[in-house]
PDB file of C-alpha atoms in Angstrom:
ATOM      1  CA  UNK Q  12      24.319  43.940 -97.920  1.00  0.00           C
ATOM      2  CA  UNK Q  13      26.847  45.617-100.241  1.00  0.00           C
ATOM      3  CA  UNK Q  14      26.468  46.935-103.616  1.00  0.00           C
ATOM      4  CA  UNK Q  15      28.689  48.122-106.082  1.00  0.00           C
ATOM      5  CA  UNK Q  16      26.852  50.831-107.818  1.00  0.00           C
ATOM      6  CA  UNK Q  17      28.128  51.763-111.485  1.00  0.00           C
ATOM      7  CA  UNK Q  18      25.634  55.349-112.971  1.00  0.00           C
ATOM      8  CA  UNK Q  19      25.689  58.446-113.967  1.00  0.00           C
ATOM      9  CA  UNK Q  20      25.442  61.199-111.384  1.00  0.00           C
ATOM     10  CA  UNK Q  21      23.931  64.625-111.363  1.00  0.00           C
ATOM     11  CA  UNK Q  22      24.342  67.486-108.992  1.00  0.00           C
ATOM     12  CA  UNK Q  23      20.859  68.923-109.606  1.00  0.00           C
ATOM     13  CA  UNK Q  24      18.273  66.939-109.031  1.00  0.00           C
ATOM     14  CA  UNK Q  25      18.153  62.595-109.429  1.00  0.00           C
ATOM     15  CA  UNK Q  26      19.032  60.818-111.541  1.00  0.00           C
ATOM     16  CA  UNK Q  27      21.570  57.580-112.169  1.00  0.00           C
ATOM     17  CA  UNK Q  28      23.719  57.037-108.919  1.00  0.00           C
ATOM     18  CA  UNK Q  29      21.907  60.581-107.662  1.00  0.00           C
ATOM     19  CA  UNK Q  30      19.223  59.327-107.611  1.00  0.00           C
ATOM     20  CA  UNK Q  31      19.417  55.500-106.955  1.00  0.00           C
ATOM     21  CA  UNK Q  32      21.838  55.237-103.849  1.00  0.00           C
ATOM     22  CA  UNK Q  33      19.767  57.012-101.236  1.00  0.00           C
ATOM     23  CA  UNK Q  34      16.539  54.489-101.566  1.00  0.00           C
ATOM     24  CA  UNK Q  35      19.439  51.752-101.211  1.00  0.00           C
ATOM     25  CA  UNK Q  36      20.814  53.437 -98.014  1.00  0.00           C
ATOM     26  CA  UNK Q  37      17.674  54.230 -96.391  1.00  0.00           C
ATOM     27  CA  UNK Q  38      16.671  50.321 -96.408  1.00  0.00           C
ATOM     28  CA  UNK Q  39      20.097  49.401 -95.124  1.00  0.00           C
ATOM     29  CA  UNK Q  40      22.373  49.022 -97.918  1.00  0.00           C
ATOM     30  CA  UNK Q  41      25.866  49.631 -97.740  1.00  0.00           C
ATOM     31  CA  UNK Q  42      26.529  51.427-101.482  1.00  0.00           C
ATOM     32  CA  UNK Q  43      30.049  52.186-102.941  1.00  0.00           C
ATOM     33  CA  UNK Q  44      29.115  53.904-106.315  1.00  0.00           C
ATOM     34  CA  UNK Q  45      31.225  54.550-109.156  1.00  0.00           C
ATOM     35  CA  UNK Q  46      30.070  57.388-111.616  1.00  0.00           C
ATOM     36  CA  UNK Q  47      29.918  57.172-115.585  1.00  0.00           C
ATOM     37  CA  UNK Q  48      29.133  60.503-115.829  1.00  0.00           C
ATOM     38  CA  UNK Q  49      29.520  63.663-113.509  1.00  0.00           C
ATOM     39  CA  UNK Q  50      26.690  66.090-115.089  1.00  0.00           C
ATOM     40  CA  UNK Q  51      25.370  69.288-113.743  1.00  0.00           C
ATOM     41  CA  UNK Q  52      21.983  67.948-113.801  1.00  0.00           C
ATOM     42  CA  UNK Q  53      20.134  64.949-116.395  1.00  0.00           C
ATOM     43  CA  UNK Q  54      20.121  65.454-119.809  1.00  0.00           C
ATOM     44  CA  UNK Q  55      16.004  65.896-119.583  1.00  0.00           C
ATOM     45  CA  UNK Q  56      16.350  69.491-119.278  1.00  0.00           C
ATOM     46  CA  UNK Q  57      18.101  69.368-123.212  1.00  0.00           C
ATOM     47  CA  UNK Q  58      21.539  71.195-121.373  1.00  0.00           C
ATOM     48  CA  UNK Q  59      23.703  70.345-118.972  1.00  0.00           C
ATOM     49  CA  UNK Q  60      27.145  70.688-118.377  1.00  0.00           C
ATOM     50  CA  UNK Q  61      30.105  68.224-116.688  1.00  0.00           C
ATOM     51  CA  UNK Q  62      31.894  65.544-117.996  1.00  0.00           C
ATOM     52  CA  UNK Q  63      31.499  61.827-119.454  1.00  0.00           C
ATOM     53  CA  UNK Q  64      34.000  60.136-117.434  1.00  0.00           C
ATOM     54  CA  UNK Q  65      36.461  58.512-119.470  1.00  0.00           C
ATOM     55  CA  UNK Q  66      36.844  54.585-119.394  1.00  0.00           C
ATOM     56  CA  UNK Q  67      39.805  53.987-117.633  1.00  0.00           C
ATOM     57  CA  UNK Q  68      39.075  56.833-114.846  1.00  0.00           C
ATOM     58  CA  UNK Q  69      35.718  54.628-114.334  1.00  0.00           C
ATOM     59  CA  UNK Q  70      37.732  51.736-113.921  1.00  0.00           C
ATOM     60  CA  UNK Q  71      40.722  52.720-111.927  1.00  0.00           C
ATOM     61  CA  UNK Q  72      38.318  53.669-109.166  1.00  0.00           C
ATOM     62  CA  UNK Q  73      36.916  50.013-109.496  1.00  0.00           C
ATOM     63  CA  UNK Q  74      39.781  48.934-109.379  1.00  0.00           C
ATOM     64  CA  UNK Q  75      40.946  51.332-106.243  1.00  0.00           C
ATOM     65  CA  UNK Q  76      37.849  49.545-104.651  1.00  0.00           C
ATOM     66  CA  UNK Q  77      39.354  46.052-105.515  1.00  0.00           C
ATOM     67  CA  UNK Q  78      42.621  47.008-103.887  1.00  0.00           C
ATOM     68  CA  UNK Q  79      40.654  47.680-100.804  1.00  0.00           C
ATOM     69  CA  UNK Q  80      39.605  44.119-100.293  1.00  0.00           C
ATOM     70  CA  UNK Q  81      36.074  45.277-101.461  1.00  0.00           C
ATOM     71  CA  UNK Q  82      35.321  42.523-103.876  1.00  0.00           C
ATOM     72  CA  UNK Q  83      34.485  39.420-101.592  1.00  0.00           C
ATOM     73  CA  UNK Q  84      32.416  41.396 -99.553  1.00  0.00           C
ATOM     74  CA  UNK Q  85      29.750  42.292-102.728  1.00  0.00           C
ATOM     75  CA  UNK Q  86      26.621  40.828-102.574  1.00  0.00           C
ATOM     76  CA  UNK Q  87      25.895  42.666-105.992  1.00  0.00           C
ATOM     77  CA  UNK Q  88      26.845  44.630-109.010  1.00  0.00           C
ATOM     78  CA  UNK Q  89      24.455  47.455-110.400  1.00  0.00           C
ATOM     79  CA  UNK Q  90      24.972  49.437-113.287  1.00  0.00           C
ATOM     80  CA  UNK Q  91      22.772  52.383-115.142  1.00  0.00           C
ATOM     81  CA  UNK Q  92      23.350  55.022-117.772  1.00  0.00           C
ATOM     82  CA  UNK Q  93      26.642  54.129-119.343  1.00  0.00           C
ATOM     83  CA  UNK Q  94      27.380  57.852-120.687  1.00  0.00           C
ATOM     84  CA  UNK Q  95      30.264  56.671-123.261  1.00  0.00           C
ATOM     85  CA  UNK Q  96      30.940  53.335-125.110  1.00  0.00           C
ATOM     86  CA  UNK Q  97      33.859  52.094-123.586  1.00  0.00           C
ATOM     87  CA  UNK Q  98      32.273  51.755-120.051  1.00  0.00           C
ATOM     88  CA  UNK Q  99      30.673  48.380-120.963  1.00  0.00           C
ATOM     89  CA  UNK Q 100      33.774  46.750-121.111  1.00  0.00           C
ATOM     90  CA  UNK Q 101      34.771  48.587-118.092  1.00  0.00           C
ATOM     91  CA  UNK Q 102      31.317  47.091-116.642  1.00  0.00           C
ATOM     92  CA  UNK Q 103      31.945  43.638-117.918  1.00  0.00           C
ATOM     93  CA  UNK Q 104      35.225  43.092-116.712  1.00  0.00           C
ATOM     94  CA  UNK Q 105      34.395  44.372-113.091  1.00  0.00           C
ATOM     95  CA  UNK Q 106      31.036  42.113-113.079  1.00  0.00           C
ATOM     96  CA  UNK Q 107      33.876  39.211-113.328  1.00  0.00           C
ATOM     97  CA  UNK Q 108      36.399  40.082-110.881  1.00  0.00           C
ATOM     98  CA  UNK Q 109      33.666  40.657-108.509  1.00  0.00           C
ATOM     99  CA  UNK Q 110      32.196  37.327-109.193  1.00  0.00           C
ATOM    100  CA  UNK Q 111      36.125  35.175-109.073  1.00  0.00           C
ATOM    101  CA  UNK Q 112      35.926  37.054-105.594  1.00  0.00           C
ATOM    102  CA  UNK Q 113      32.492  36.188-104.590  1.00  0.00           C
ATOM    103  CA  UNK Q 114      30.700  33.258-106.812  1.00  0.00           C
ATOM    104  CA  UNK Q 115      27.346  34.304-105.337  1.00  0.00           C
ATOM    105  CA  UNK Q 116      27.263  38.324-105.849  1.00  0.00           C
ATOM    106  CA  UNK Q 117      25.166  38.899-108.876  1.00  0.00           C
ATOM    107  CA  UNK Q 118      25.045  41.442-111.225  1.00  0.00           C
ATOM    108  CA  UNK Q 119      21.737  43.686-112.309  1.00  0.00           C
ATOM    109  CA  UNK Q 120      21.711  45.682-115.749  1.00  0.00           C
ATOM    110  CA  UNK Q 121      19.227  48.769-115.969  1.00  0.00           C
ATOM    111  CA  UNK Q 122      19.626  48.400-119.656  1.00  0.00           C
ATOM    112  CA  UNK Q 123      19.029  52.439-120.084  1.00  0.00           C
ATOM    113  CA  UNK Q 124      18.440  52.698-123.504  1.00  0.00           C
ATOM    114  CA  UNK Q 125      15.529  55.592-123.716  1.00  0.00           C
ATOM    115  CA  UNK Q 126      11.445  54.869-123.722  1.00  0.00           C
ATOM    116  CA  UNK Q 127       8.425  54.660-125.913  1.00  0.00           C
ATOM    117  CA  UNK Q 128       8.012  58.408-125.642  1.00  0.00           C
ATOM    118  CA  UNK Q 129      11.386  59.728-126.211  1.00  0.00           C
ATOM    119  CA  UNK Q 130      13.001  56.709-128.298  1.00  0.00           C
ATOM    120  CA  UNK Q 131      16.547  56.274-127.750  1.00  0.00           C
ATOM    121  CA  UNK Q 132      18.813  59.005-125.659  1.00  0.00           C
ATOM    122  CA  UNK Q 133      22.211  57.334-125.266  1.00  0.00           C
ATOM    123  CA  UNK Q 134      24.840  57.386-127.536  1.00  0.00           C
ATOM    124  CA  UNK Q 135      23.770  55.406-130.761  1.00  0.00           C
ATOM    125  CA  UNK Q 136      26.296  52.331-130.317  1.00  0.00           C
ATOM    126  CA  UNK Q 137      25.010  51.823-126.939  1.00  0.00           C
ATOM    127  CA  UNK Q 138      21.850  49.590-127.266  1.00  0.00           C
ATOM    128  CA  UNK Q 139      23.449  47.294-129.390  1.00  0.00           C
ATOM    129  CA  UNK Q 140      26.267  46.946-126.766  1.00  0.00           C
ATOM    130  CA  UNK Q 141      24.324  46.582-124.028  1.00  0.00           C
ATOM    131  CA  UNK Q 142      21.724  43.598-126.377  1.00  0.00           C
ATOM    132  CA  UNK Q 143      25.039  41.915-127.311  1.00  0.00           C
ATOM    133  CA  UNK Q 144      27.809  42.075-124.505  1.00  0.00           C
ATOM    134  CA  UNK Q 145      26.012  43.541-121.219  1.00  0.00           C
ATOM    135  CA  UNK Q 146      22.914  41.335-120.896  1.00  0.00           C
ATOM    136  CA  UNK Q 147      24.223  38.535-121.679  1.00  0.00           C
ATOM    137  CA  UNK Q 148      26.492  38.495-118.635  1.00  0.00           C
ATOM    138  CA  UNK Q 149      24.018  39.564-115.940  1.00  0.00           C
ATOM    139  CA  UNK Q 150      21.620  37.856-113.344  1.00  0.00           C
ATOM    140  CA  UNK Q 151      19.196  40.649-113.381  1.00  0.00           C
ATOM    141  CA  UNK Q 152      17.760  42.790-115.828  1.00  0.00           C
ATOM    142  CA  UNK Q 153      15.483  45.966-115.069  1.00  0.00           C
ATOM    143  CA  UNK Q 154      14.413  47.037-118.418  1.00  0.00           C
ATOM    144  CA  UNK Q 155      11.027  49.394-119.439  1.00  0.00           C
ATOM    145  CA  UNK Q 156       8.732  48.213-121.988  1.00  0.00           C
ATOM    146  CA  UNK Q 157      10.210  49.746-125.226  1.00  0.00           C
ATOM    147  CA  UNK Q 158      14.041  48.588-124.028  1.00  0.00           C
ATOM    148  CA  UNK Q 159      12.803  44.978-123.725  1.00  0.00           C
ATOM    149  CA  UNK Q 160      11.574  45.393-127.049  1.00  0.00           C
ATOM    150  CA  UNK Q 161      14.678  46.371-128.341  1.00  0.00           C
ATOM    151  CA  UNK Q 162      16.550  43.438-126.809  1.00  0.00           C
ATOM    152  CA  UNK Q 163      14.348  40.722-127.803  1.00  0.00           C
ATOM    153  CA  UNK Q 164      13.862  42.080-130.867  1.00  0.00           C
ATOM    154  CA  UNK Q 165       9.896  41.735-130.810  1.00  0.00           C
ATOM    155  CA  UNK Q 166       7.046  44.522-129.944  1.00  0.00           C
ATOM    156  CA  UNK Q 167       5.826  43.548-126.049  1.00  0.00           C
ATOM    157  CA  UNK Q 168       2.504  44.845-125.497  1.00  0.00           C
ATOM    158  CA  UNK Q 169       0.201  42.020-124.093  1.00  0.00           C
ATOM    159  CA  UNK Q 170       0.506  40.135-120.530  1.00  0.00           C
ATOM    160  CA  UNK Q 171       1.360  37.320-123.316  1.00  0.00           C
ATOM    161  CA  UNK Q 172       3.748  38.835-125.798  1.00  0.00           C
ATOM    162  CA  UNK Q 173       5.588  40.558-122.752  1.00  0.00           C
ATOM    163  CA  UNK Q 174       5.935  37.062-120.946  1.00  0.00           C
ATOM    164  CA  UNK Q 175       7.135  35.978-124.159  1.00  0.00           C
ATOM    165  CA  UNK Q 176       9.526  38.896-124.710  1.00  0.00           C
ATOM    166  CA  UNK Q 177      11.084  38.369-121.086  1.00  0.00           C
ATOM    167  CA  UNK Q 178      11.628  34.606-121.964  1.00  0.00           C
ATOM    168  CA  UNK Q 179      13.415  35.512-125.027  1.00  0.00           C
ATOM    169  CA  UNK Q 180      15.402  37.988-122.788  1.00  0.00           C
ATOM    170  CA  UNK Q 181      16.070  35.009-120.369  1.00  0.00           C
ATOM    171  CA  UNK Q 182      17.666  33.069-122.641  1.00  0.00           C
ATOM    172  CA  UNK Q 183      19.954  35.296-123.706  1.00  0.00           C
ATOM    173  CA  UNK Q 184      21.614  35.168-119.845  1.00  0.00           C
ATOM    174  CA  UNK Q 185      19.761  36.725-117.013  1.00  0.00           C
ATOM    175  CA  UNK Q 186      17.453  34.757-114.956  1.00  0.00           C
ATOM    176  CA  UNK Q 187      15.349  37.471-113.803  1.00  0.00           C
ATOM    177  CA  UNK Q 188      13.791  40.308-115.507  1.00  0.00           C
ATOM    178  CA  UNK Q 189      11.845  43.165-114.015  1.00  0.00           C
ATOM    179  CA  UNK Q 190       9.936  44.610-117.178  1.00  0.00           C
ATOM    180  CA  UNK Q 191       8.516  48.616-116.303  1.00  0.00           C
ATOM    181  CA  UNK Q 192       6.331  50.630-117.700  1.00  0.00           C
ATOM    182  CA  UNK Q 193       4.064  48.013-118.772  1.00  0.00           C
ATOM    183  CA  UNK Q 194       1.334  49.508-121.047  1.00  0.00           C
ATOM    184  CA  UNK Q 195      -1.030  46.544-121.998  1.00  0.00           C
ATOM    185  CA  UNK Q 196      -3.939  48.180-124.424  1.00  0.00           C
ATOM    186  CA  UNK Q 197      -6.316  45.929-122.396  1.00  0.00           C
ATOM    187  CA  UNK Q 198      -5.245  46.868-118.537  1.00  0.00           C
ATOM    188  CA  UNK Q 199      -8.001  48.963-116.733  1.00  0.00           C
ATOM    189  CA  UNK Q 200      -7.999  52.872-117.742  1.00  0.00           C
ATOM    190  CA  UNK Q 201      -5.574  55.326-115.324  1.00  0.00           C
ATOM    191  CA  UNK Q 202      -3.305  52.486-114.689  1.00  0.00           C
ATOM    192  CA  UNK Q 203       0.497  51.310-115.674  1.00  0.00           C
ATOM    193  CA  UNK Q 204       2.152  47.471-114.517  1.00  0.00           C
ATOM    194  CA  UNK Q 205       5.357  46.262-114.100  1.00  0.00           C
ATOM    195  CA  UNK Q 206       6.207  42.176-113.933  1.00  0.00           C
ATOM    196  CA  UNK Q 207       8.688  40.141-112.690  1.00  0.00           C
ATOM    197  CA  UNK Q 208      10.033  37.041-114.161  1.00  0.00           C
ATOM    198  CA  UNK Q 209      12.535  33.929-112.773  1.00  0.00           C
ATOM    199  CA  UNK Q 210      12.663  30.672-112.643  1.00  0.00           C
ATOM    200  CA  UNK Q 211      10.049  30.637-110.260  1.00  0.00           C
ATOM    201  CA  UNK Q 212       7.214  32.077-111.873  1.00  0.00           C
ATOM    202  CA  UNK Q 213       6.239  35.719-113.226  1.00  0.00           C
ATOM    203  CA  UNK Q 214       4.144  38.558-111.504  1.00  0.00           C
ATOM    204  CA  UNK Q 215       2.381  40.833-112.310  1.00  0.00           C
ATOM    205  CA  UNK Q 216       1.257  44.748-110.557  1.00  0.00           C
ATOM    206  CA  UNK Q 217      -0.800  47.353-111.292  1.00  0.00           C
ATOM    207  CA  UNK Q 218      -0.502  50.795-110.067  1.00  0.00           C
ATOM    208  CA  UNK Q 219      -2.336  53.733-111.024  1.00  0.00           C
ATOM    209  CA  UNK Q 220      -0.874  55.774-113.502  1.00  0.00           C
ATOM    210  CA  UNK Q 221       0.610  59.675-113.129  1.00  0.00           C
ATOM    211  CA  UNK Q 222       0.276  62.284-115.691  1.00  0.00           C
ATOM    212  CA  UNK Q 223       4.140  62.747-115.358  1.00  0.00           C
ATOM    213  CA  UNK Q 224       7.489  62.867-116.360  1.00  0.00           C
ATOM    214  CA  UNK Q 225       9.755  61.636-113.696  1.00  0.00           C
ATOM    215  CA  UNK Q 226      13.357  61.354-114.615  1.00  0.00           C
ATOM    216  CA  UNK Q 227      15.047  59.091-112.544  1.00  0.00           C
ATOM    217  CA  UNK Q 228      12.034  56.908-111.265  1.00  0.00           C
ATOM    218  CA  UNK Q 229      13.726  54.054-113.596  1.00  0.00           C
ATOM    219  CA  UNK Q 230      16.948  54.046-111.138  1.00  0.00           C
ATOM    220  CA  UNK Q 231      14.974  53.924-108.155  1.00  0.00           C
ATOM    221  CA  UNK Q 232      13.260  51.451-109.400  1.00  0.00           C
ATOM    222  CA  UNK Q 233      15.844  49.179-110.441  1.00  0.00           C
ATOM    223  CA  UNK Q 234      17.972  50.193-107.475  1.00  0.00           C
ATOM    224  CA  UNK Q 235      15.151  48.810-104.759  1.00  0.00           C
ATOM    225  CA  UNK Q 236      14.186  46.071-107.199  1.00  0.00           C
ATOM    226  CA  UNK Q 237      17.811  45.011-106.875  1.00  0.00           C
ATOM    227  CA  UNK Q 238      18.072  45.648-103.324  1.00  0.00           C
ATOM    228  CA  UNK Q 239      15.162  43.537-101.946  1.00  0.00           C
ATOM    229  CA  UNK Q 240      15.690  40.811-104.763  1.00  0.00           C
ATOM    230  CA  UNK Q 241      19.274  40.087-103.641  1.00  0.00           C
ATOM    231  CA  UNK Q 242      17.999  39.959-100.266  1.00  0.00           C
ATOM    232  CA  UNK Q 243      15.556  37.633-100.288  1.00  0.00           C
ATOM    233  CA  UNK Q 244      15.203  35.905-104.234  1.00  0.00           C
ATOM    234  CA  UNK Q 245      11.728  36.640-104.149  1.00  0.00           C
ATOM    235  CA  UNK Q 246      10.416  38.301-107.214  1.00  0.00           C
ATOM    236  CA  UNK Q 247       7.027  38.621-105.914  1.00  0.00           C
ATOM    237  CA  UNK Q 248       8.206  40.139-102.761  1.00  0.00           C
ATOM    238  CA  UNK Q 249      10.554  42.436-104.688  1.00  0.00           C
ATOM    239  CA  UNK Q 250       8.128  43.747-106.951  1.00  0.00           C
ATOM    240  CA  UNK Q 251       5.437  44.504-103.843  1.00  0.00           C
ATOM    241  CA  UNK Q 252       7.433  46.352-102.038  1.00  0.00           C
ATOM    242  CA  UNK Q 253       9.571  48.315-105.531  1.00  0.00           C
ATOM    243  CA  UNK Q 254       5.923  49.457-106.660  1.00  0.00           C
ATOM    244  CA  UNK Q 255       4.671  50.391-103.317  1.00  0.00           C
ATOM    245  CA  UNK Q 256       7.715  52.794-102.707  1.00  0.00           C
ATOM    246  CA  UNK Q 257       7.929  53.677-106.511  1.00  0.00           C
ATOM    247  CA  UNK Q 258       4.454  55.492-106.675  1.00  0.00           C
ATOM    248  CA  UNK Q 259       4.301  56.934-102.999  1.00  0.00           C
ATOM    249  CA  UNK Q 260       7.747  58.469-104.112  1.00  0.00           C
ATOM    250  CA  UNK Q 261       5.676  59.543-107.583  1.00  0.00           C
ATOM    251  CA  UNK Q 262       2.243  60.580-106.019  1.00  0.00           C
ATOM    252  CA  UNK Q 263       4.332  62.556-103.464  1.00  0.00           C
ATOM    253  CA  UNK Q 264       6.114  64.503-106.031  1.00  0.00           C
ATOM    254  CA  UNK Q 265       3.372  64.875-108.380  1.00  0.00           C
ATOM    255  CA  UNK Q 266       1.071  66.104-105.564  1.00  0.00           C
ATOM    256  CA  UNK Q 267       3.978  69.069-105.072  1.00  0.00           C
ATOM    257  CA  UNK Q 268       3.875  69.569-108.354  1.00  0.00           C
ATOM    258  CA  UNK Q 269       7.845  69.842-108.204  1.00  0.00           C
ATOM    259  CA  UNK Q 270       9.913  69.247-111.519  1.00  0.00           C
ATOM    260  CA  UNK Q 271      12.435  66.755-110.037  1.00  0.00           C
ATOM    261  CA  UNK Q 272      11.834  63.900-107.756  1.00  0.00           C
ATOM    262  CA  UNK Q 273      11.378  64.337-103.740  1.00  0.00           C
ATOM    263  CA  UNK Q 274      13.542  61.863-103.192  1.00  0.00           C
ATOM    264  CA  UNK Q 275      14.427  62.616 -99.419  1.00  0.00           C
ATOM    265  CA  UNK Q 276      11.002  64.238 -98.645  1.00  0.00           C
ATOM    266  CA  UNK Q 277      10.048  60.521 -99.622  1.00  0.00           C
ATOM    267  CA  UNK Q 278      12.248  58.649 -97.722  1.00  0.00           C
ATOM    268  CA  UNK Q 279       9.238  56.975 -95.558  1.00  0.00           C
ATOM    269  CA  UNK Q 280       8.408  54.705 -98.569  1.00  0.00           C
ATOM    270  CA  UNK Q 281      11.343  52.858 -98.998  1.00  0.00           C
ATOM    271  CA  UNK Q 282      11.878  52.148 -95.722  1.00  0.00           C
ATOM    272  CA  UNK Q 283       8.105  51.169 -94.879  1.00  0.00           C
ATOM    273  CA  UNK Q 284       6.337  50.787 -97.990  1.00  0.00           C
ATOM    274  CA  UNK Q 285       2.633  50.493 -97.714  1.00  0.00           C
ATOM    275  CA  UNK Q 286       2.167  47.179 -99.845  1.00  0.00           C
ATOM    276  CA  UNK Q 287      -1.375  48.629-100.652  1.00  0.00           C
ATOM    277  CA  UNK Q 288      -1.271  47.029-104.538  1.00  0.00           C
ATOM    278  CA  UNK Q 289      -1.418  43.171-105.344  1.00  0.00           C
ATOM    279  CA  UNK Q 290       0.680  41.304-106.903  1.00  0.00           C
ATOM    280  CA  UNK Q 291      -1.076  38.401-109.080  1.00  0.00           C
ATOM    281  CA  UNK Q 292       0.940  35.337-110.673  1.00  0.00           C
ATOM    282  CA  UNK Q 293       0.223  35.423-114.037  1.00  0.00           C
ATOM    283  CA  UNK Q 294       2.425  32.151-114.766  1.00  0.00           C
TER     284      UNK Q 294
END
C-alpha cells in the first residue's frame, strides 16, 4: 500500500507528518509525505520557529512525485494541518490528479481545525475552507468531536446527535467518517469513544480516558485509521485495531510521564495491537 501523505512536520517531537508516517511504516505502508509546514517543534508549546511552506513549493514537490510515475501506484491521499490557506487548493487539485491516475485511490481529510478545549488554532480562514472545498471532495474524514460540529453546523454530543452529525457530514461528500474524542455526558465515568460511520453501518468504542494532553495523537489516529481502512473497507475492523494502538501508544506515554509522544518506544502497538476493547454497532 502507498500513501501520499500531505502535514505539517516538526523536528521536536510528533506531530503532523512527524508524527503520523512512522505508525504507517511500521504496519507496512509505503509513505511519500509532503510537508505544509517545516516547524521546530508543534505550536502546543506557544513558540516555535521554521517556516509555513509556501503553496507552490508544496505543490511542486507533488508534482515532482507525479513526474516520477507515482500517481497510479496510490492507493490513498492523506492530508493534516494545512499551515497556510493556499494549500487547500494545492490539496484539492493533487486529490484529482491522483484519482484521473488511479480511479480507486481515495482521499482522507483530518479536518484539523482545533478541539473543545483549545477552540480553533489554525489560521482563521481555514475551517471554512476545509467545511466548503476540502470535505466535500474526500472519501474519508477523521474529524474530533468539536470539528464535526463545526462542519455540520450542529452541537454532537449524544450516540444520537453524533450519528446524526456524521450523516449530515456524509452528505456533504465523504462516505466514511471516523468521529474522535467522543464525549457523550451519558458514557460510563473515566472513559472517551470514537465511532465510525459508512455505508455499512456505524461503530462505536470505548476506551478509558487519560488525564492528558497528547499533541499529535489526532495524526496517528487518522494516519492508522486510514491505513487499515484502505486496506480492508472495514470500519469496524479499522476502528479495533486504531483504538487499540491509539491508547497503548497513550497509556505508554502517560505512564513515562514524558511531554511528547513515545512514538518509537511504542512501536509494538501498531504493529500488533492488542484488540482488548469492543467495538459495538450502534446502527
Amino acid at each position: 500500500m502507498k500513501i501520499l501523505s500531505i502535514q505539517s512536520a516538526v523536528a521536536y517531537g510528533h506531530a503532523g507528518n512527524s508524527a503520523a508516517v512512522f505508525p504507517m511504516q511500521r504496519i507496512g505502508v509505503e509513505v511519500l509525505p509532503v510537508y505544509t509546514v517545516n516547524f521546530s517543534n508543534h505550536t502546543g508549546y506557544g513558540a516555535w520557529r521554521g517556516p509555513v511552506m509556501d503553496p507552490a513549493d508544496v505543490a511542486a514537490v507533488i508534482t515532482g512525485v507525479e513526474e516520477r510515475g507515482a500517481f497510479g501506484e496510490l492507493d490513498a491521499v492523506l492530508s493534516g494541518y494545512q499551515g497556510s490557506e493556499g494549500i487547500a487548493d494545492v490539496i484539492i487539485d493533487a486529490v484529482a490528479r491522483v484519482k484521473a491516475a488511479n480511479p480507486n485511490a481515495l482521499y482522507a481529510c483530518d479536518p484539523v481545525m482545533g478541539n473543545a478545549k483549545s477552540g480553533c488554532f489554525v489560521a482563521p480562514a481555514i475551517p471554512d475552507l476545509l467545511r466548503d472545498k476540502v470535505v466535500p471532495v474526500a472519501d474519508i474524514i477523521t474529524p474530533n468531536q468539536f470539528e464535526l460540529g463545526f462542519l455540520t453546523g450542529t452541537e454532537p454530543d449524544t450516540i444520537e446527535s453524533t450519528l446524526a452529525s456524521a450523516d449530515l457530514a456524509r452528505a456533504m461528500g465523504p462516505r466514511t467518517v471516523l468521529v474522535t474524542s467522543v464525549e457523550r455526558p451519558d458514557r460510563e465515568e473515566g472513559t472517551i469513544e470514537m465511532m465510525a460511520i459508512d455505508d455499512k453501518g456505524a461503530w462505536i468504542v470505548q476506551t478509558p480516558f487519560l488525564p492528558m494532553k497528547a499533541n499529535g495523537s489526532g495524526d496517528v489516529t487518522a494516519a492508522l485509521f486510514t491505513s487499515h481502512y484502505v486496506r480492508t473497507g472495514d470500519a469496524a475492523d479499522a476502528l479495533a485495531r486504531t483504538a487499540s494502538s491509539v491508547f497503548g501508544l497513550l497509556e505508554q506515554t502517560f505512564a513515562a510521564e514524558s511531554k511528547e509522544l513515545l512514538l518509537v518506544e511504542a512501536q509494538e502497538h501498531y504493529a500488533n495491537p492488542r484488540l482488548e476493547f469492543e467495538v459495538r454497532q450502534v446502527r
